[in-house]
CSV table of C-alpha atoms in Angstrom, one decimal:
chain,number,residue,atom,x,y,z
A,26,UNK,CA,15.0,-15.3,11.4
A,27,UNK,CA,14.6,-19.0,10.7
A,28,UNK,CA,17.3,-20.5,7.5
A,29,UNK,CA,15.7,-20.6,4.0
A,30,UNK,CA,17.1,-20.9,0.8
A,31,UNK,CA,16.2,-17.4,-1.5
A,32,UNK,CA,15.4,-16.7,-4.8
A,33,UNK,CA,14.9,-14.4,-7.1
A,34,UNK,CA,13.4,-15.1,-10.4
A,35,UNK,CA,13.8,-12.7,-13.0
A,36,UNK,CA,10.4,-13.9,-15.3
A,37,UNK,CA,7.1,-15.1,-14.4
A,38,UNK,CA,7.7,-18.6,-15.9
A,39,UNK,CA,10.9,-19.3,-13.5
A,40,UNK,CA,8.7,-18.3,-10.5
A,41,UNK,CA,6.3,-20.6,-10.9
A,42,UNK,CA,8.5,-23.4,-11.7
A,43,UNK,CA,10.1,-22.7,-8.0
A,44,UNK,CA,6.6,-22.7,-6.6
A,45,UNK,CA,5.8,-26.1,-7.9
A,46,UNK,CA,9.5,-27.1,-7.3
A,47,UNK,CA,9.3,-26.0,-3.7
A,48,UNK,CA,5.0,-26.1,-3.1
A,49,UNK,CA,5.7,-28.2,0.1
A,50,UNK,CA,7.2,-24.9,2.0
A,51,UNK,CA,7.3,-21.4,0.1
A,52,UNK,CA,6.7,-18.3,0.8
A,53,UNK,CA,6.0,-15.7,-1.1
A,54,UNK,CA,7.3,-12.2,-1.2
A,55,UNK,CA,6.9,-8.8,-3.0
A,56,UNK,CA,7.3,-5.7,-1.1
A,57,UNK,CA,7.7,-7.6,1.8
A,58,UNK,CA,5.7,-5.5,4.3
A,59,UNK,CA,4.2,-8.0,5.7
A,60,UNK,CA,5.9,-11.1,5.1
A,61,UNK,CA,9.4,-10.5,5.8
A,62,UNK,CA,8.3,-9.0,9.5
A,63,UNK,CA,6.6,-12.5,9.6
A,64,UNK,CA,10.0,-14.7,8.8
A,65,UNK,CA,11.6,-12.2,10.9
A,66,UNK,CA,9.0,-12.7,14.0
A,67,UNK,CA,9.2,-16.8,12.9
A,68,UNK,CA,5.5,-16.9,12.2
A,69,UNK,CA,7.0,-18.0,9.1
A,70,UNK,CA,9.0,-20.9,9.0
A,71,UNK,CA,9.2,-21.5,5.0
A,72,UNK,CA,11.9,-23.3,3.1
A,73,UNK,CA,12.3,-21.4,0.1
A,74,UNK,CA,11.7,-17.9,-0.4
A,75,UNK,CA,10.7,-16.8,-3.2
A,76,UNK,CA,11.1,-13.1,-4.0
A,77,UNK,CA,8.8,-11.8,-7.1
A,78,UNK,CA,9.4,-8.0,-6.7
A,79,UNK,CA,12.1,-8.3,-9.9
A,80,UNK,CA,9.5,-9.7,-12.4
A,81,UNK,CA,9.4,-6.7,-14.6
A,82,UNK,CA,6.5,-8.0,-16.4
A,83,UNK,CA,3.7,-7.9,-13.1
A,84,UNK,CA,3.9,-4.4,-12.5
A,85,UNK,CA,1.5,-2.3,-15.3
A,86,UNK,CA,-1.7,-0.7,-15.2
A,87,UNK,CA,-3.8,-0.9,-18.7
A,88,UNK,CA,-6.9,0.0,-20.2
A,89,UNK,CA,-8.2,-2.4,-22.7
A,90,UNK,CA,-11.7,-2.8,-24.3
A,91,UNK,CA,-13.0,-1.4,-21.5
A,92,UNK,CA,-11.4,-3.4,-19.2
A,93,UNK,CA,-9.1,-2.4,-16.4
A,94,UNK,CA,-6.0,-4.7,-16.1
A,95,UNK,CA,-3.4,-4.3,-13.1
A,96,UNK,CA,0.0,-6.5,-12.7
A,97,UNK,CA,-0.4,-8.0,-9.2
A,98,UNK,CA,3.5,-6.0,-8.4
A,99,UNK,CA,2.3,-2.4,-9.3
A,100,UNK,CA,2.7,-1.1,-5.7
A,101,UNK,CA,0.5,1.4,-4.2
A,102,UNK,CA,2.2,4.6,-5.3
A,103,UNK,CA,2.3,3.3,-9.1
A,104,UNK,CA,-1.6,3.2,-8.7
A,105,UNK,CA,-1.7,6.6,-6.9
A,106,UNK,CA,0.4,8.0,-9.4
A,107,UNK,CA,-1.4,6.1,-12.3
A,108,UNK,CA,-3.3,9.0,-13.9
A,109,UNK,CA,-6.2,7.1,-15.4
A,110,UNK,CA,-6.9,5.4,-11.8
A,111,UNK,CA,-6.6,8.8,-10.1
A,112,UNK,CA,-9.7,10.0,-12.8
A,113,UNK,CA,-11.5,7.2,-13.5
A,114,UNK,CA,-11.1,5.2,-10.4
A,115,UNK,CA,-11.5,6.9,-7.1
A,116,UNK,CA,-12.4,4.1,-5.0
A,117,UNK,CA,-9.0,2.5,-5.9
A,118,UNK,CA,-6.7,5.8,-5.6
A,119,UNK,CA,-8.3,6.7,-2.6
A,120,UNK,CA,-7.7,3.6,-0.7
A,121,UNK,CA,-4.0,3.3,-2.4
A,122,UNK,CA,-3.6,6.9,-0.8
A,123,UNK,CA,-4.2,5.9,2.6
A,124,UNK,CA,-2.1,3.2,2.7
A,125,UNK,CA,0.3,3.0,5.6
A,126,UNK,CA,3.2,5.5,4.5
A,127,UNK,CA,5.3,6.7,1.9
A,128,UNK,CA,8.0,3.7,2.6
A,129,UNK,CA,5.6,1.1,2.3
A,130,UNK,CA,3.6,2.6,-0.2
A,131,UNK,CA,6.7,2.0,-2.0
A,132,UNK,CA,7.3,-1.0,-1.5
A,133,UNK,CA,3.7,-3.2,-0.8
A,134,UNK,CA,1.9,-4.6,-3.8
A,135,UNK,CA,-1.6,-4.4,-5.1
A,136,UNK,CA,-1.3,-8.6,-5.1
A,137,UNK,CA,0.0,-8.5,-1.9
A,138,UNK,CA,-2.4,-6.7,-0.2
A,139,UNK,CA,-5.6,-9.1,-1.8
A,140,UNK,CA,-3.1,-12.2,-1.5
A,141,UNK,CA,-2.6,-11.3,2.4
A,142,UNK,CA,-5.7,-10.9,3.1
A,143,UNK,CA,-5.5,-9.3,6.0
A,144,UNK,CA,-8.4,-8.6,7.8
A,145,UNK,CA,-7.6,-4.7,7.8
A,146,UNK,CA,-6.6,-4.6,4.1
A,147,UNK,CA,-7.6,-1.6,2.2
A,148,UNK,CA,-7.6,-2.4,-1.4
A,149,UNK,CA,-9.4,-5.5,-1.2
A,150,UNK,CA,-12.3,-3.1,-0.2
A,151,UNK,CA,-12.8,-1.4,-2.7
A,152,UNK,CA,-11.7,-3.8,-5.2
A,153,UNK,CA,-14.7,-5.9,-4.0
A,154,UNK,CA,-17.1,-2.5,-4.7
A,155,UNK,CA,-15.0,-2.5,-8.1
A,156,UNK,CA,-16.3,-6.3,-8.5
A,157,UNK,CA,-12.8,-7.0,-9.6
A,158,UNK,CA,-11.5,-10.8,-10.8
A,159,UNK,CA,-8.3,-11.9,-10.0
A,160,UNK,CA,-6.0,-14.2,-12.4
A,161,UNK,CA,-4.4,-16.8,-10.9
A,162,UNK,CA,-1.4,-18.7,-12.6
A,163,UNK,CA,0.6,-22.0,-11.9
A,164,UNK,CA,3.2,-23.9,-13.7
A,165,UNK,CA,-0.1,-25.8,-14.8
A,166,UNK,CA,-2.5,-23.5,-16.0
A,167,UNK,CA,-4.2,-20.1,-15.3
A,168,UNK,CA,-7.6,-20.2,-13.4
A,169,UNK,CA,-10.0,-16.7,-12.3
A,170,UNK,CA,-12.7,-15.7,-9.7
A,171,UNK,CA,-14.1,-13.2,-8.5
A,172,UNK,CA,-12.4,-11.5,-5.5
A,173,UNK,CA,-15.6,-11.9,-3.4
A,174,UNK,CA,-14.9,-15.9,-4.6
A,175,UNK,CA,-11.3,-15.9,-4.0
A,176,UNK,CA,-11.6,-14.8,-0.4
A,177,UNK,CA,-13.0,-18.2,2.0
A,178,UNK,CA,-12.8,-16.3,5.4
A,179,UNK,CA,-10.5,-14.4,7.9
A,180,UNK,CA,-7.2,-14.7,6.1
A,181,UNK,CA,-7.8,-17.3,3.7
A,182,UNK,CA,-7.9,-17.4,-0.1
A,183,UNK,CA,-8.1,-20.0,-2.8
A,184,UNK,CA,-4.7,-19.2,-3.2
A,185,UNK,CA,-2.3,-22.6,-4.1
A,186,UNK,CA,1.2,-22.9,-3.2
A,187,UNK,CA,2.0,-23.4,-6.4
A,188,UNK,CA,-0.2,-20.4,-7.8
A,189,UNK,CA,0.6,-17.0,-7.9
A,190,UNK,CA,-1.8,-14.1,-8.0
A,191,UNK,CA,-0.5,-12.0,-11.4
A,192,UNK,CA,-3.2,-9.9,-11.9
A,193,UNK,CA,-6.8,-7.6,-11.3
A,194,UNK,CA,-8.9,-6.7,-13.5
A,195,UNK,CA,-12.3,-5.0,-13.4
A,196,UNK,CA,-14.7,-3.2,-16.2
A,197,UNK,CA,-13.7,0.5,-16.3
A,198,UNK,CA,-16.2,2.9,-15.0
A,199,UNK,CA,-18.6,4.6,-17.2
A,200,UNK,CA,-19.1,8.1,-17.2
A,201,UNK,CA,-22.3,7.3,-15.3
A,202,UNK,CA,-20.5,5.9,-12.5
A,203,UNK,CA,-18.9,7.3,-9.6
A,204,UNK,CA,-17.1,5.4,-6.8
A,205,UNK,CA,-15.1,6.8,-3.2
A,206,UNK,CA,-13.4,5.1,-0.4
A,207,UNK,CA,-13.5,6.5,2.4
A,208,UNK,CA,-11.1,4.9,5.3
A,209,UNK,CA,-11.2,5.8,8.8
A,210,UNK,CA,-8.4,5.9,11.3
A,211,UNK,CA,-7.3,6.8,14.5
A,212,UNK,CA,-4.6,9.4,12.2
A,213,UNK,CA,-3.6,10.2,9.0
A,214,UNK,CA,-0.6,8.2,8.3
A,215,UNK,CA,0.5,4.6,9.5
A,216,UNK,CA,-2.8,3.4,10.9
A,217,UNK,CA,-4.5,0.6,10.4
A,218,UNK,CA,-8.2,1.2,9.3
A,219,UNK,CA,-10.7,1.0,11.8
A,220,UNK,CA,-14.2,1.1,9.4
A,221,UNK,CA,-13.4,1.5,5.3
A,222,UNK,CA,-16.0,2.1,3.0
A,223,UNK,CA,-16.5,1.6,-1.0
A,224,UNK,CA,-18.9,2.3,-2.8
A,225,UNK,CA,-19.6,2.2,-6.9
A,226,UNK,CA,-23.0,3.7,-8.3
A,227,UNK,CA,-24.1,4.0,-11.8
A,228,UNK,CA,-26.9,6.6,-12.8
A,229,UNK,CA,-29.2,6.7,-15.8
A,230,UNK,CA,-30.0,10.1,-17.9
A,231,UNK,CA,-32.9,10.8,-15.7
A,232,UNK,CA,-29.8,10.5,-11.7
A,233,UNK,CA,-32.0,7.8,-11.0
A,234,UNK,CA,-29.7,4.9,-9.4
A,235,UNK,CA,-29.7,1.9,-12.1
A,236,UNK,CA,-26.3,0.4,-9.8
A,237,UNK,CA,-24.8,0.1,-6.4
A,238,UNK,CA,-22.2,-1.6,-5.4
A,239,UNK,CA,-21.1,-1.1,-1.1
A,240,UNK,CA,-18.6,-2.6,0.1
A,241,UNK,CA,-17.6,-2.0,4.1
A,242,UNK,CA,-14.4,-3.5,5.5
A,243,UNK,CA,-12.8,-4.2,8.7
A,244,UNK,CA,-15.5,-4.5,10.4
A,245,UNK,CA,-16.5,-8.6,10.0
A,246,UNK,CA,-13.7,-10.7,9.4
A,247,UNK,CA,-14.0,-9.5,5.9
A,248,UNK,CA,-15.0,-7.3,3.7
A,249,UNK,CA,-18.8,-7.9,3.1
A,250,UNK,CA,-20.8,-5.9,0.5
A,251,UNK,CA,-23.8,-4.4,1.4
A,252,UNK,CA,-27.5,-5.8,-0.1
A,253,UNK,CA,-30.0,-4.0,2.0
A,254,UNK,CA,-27.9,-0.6,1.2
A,255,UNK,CA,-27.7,-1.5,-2.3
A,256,UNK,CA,-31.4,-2.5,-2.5
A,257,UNK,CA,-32.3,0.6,-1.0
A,258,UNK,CA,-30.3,2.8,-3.7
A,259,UNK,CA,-31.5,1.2,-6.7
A,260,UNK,CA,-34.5,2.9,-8.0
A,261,UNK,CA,-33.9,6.0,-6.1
A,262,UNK,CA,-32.7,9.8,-7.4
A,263,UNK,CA,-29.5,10.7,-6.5
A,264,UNK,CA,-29.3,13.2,-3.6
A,265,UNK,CA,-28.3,14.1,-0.3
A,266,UNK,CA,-31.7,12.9,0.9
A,267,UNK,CA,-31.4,9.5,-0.2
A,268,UNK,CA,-27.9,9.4,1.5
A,269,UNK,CA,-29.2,10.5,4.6
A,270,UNK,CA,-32.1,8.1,4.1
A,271,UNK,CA,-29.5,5.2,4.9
A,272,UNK,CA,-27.2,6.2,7.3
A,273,UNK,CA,-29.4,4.5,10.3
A,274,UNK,CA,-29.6,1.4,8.0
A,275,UNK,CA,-25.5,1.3,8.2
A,276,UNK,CA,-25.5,2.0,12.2
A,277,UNK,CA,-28.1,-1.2,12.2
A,278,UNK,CA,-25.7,-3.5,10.0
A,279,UNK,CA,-22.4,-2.6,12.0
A,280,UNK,CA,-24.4,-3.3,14.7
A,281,UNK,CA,-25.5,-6.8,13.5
A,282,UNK,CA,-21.9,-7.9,12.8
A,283,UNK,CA,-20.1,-7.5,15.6
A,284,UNK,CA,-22.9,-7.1,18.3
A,285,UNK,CA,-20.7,-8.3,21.3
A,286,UNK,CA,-17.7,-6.5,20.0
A,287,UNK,CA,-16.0,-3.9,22.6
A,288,UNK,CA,-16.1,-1.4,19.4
A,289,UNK,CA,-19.6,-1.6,18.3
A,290,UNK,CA,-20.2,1.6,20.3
A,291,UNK,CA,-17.8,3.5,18.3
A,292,UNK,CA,-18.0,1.8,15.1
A,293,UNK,CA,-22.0,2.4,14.7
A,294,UNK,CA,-22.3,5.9,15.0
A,295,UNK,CA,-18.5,6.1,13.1
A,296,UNK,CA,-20.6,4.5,10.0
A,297,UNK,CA,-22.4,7.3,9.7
A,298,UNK,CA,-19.3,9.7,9.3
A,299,UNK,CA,-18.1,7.5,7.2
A,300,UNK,CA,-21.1,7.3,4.9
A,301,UNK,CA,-21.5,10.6,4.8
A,302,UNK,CA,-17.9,11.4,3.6
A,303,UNK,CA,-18.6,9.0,1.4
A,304,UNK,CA,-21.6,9.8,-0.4
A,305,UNK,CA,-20.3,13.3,-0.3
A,306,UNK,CA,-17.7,12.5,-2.7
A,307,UNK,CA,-19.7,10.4,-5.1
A,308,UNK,CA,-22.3,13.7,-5.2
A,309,UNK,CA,-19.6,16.1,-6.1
A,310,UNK,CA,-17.8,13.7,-8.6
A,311,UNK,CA,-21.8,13.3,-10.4
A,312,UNK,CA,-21.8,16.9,-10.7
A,313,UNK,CA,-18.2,17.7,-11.8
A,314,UNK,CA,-18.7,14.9,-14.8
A,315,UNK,CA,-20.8,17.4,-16.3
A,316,UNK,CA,-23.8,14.9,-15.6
A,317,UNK,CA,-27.5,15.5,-15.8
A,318,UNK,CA,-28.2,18.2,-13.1
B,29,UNK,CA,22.4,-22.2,4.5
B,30,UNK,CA,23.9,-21.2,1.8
B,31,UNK,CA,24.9,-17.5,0.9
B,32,UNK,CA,23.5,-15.7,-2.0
B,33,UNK,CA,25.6,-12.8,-3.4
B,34,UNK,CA,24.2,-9.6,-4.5
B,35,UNK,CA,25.5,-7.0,-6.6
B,36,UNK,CA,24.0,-3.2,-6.0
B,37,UNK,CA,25.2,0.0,-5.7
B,38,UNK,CA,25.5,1.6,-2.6
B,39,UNK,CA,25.8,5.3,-2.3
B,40,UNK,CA,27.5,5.5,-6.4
B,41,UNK,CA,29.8,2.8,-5.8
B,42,UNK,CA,28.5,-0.5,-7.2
B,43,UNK,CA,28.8,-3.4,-4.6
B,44,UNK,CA,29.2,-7.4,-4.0
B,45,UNK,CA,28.6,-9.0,-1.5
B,46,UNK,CA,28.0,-12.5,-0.4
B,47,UNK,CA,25.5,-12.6,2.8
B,48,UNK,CA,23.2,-15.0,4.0
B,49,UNK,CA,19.5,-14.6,2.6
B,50,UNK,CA,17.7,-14.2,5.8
B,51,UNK,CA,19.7,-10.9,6.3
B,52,UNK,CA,17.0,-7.9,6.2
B,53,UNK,CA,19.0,-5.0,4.5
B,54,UNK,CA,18.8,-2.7,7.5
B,55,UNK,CA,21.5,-5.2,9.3
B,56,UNK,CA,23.1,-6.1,6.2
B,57,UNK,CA,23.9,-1.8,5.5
B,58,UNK,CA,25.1,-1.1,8.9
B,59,UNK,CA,27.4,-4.8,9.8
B,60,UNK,CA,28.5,-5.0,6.4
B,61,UNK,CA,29.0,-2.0,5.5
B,62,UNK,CA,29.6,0.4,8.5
B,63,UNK,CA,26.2,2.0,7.4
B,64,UNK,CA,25.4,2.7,10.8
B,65,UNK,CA,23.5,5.6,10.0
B,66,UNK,CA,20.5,3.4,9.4
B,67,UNK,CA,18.7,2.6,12.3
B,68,UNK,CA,16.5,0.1,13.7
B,69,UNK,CA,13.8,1.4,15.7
B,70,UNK,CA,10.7,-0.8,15.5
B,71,UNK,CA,11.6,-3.2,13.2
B,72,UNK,CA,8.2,-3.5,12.0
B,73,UNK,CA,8.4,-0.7,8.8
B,74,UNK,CA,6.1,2.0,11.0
B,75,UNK,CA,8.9,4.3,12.3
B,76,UNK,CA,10.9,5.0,9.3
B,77,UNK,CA,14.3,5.3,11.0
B,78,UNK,CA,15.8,2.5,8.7
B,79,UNK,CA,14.6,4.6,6.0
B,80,UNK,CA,16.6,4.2,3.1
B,81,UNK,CA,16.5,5.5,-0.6
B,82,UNK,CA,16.1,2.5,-3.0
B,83,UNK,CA,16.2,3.7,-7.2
B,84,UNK,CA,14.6,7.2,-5.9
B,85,UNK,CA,12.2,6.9,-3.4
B,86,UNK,CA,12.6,5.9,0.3
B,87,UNK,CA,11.7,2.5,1.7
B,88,UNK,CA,12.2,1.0,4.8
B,89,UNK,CA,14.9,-1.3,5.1
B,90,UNK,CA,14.0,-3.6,8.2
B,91,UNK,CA,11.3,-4.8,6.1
B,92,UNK,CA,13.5,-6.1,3.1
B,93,UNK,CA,15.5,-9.0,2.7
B,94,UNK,CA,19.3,-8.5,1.8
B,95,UNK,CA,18.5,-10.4,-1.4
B,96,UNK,CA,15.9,-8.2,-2.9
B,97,UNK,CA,18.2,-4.8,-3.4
B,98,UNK,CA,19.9,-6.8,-5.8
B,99,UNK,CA,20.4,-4.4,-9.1
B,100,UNK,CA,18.9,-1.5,-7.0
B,101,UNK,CA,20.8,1.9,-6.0
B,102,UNK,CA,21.3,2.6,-2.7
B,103,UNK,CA,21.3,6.1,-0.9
B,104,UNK,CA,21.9,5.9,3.1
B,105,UNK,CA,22.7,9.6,4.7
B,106,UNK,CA,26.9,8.5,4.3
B,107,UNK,CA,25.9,8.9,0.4
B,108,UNK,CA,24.4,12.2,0.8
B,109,UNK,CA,27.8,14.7,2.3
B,110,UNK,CA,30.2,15.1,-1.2
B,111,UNK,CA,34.1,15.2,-0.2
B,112,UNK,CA,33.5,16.4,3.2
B,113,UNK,CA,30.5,19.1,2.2
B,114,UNK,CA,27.1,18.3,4.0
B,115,UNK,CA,24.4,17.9,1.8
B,116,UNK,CA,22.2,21.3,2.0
B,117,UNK,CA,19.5,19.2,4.1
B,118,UNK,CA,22.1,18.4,6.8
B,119,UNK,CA,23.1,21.8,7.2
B,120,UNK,CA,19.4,22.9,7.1
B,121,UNK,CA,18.5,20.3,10.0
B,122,UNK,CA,21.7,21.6,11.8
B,123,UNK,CA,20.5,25.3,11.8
B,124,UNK,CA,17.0,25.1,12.1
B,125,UNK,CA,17.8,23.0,15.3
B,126,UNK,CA,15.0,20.1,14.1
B,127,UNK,CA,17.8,17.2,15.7
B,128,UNK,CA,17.2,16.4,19.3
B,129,UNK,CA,18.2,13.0,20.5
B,130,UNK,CA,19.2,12.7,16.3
B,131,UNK,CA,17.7,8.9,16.3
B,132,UNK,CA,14.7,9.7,13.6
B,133,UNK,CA,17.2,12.2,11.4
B,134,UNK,CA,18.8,10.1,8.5
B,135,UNK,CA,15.5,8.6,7.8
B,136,UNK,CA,14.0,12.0,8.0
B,137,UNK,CA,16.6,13.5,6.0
B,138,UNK,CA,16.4,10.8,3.2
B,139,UNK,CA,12.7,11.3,3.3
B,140,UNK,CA,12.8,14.3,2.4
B,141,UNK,CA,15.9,13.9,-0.1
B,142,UNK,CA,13.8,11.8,-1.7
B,143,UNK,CA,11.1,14.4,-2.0
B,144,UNK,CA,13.4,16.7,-3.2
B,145,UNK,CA,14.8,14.9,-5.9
B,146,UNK,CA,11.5,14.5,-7.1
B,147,UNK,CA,9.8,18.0,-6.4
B,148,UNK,CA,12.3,20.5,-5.8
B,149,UNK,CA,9.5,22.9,-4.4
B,150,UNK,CA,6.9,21.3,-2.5
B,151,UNK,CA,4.1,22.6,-0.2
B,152,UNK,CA,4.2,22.5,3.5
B,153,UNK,CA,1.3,19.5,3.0
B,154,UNK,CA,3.3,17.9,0.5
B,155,UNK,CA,6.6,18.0,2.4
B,156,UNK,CA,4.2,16.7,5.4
B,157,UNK,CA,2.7,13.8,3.6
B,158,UNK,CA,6.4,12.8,2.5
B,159,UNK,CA,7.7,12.7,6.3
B,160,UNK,CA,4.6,11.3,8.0
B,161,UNK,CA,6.2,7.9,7.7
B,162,UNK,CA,9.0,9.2,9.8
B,163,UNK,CA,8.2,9.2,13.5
B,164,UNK,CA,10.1,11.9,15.4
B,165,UNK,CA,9.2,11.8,19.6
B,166,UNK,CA,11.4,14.9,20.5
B,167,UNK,CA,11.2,17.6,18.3
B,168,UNK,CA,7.3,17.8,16.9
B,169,UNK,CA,8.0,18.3,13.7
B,170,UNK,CA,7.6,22.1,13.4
B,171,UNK,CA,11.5,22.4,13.1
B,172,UNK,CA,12.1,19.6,11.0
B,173,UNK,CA,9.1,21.1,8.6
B,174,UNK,CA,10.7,24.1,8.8
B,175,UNK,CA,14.6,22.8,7.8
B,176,UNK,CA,13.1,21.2,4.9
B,177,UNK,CA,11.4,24.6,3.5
B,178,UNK,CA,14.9,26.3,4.3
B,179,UNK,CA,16.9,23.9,2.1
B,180,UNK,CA,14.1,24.7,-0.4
B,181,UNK,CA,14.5,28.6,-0.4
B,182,UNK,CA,18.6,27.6,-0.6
């Protein structure tokens, strides 16, 4: 590992104030799943390292006026363990779940995983289908966006060196809403996804589809939502047979984004596994909540 | 480059120590401190041998910098035998024959220590989930499952 000089600020105010100190060659880190194996590799070659994991303050989940707030350091097993995101967000849980193992669940952040951008991120899936906003904070202000907004291609965000990602927030789920991720792999644990899929609908009192939101990931450079799917669901009853009435469509767009790709066989009939599992889940949580029948 | 010194505690004695801040933990524990239980096997956080227990649950320490355990407690397998006694899980390992070449063990064992300490009677799925960050490539993992539900039963 190259030399850097490390620190370790115990409030949010201090860290950004070593961000703008140091803006010319920072990193970074929280859990350090991914960053510390790229200083160690020297893909990294920072200056400063700037180590956020003891800010006490980032790490909550909250529920306020209908609004979901998450500190950018809760790591994945806080939100797995969070009992109002294991209810009332499935999407999120489930792609929290999945996440590498229990070691790095442990220790890799909710912020770190949007922040990294990585193309085979699992949160930012489904935090996309969520149509989550993140907060943004420097030494000179506080700006937000929309994740969809935040992310500018493969690996890039609007992200500053000076800024630091503090927090996600989305509007709760009504009652009429259901969301699932589904993520597939080559295993259970420690794999990196191969197709994931999130998906929010709302329903009105008579289950006919007033919202969808699909999001599909790692399969373009990044997580794209869905229109034609979501176009297709609005309007319609929800039931198996509207499912099923899609799943060709998602072959067809896997197809369309990455027709020259050496997985395109796999991944377009995967899709429809995936779908499937998918939509399963959203029927089962519709008639659990005690919905309209 | 200058040093930073952390304070922790390592296996219920508190610590100091003044390294240099590109250190990950999993070198600082075993040349520092003759941890040399914890072991480096892929260095990339996808084997789990460096597993160590940090404030409770198990992380993997090749992916950490020496700096950020600063504050935290620290469990490595030399925390876990009391005056000479093997911690139950050692002994369970020992009988139930789940050690072959032994590489994978303390990271399995503090796996599921760290299970234990949090659910003293988990399922065979839950005790799976809690070692599937562990990577064993002798024994298959029907033995090691099986030590873990004899230390429960103990």
């Amino acid at each position: 590992m190259k030399e850097f000089s490390f620190f370790s600020p115990g409030t949010l105010d201090e860290a950004l104030s070593l961000l703008s100190q140091h803006k010319d060659s920072v990193s970074v880190i929280a859990g350090g799943t991914d960053i510390v194996l790229e200083l160690n590799e020297r893909a990294h070659t920072a200056q400063a390292v700037v180590d956020i994991s003891k800010i006490k303050d980032l790490r909550y989940v909250k529920v306020v006026d209908g609004v979901v707030r998450i500190g950018a350091l809760s790591t994945f097993t806080d939100l797995e363990n969070d009992p109002y995101i294991r209810d009332h967000v499935k999407s999120l849980y489930s792609a929290c779940y999945y996440v590498g193992s229990p070691q790095i669940r442990n220790l890799g952040t909710i912020g770190g995983n949007v922040a990294n951008a990585s193309v085979a991120g699992d949160t930012p899936t489904a935090l996309i289908s969520l149509d989550a906003t993140v907060v943004l904070r420097s030494a000179a202000g506080k700006r937000e966006m929309k994740i969809t907004d935040f992310y500018s291609g493969a690996g890039k965000t609007q992200l500053e060196k000076d800024e630091l990602l503090t927090e996600i927030y989305f509007d709760a789920p009504t009652e009429n809403m259901a969301t699932a991720y589904t993520k597939l792999g080559k295993r259970k644990a420690l794999v990196i996804v191969v197709i994931g899929l999130a998906v929010l609908l709302e329903r009105d009192c008579n289950n006919i589809c007033s919202k969808a939101q699909v999001v599909i990931g790692a399969v373009a450079r990044y997580p794209k939502r869905l229109p034609s799917i979501e176009h297709y669901l609005v309007g319609k009853p929800i039931t198996k047979e509207t499912f099923e009435g899609c799943r060709d469509m998602f072959s067809q767009i896997v197809y369309d984004m990455i027709p020259t790709r050496a997985s395109v066989g796999y991944k377009k009939e995967s899709v429809k596994g995936v779908a499937n599992k998918t939509f399963n889940s959203i029927l089962k949580d519709f008639s659990l909540s005690g919905g309209e029948e | 480059m200058e040093k930073i010194r952390v304070s922790f505690n390592l296996n219920n004695e508190d610590v100091t120590i003044e390294t240099f801040p590109n250190k990950r933990v999993v070198d600082m524990l075993r040349e520092d401190f003759g941890c040399t239980s914890v072991k480096e096997g892929c260095g990339e956080g996808e084997c789990g041998a460096c597993t160590v227990i940090r404030n409770g649950e198990p992380v993997t320490s090749c992916t950490m910098l020496a700096g950020q355990v600063a504050g935290d407690r620290i469990v490595t397998l030399e925390g876990l035998s009391k005056n000479g006694e093997l911690d139950i899980l050692q002994k369970t390992f020992m009988e139930a024959g789940a050690v072959q070449c032994g590489f994978c063990t303390p990271g399995m064992i503090l796996s599921a220590k760290a299970l234990l300490m949090k659910n003293p009677h988990p399922t065979r799925e839950e005790i799976r989930r809690a070692l599937s960050g562990n990577l064993c490539r002798c024994t298959g993992y029907t033995k090691i499952i099986k030590a873990v539900e004899m230390a429960i039963e103990e």
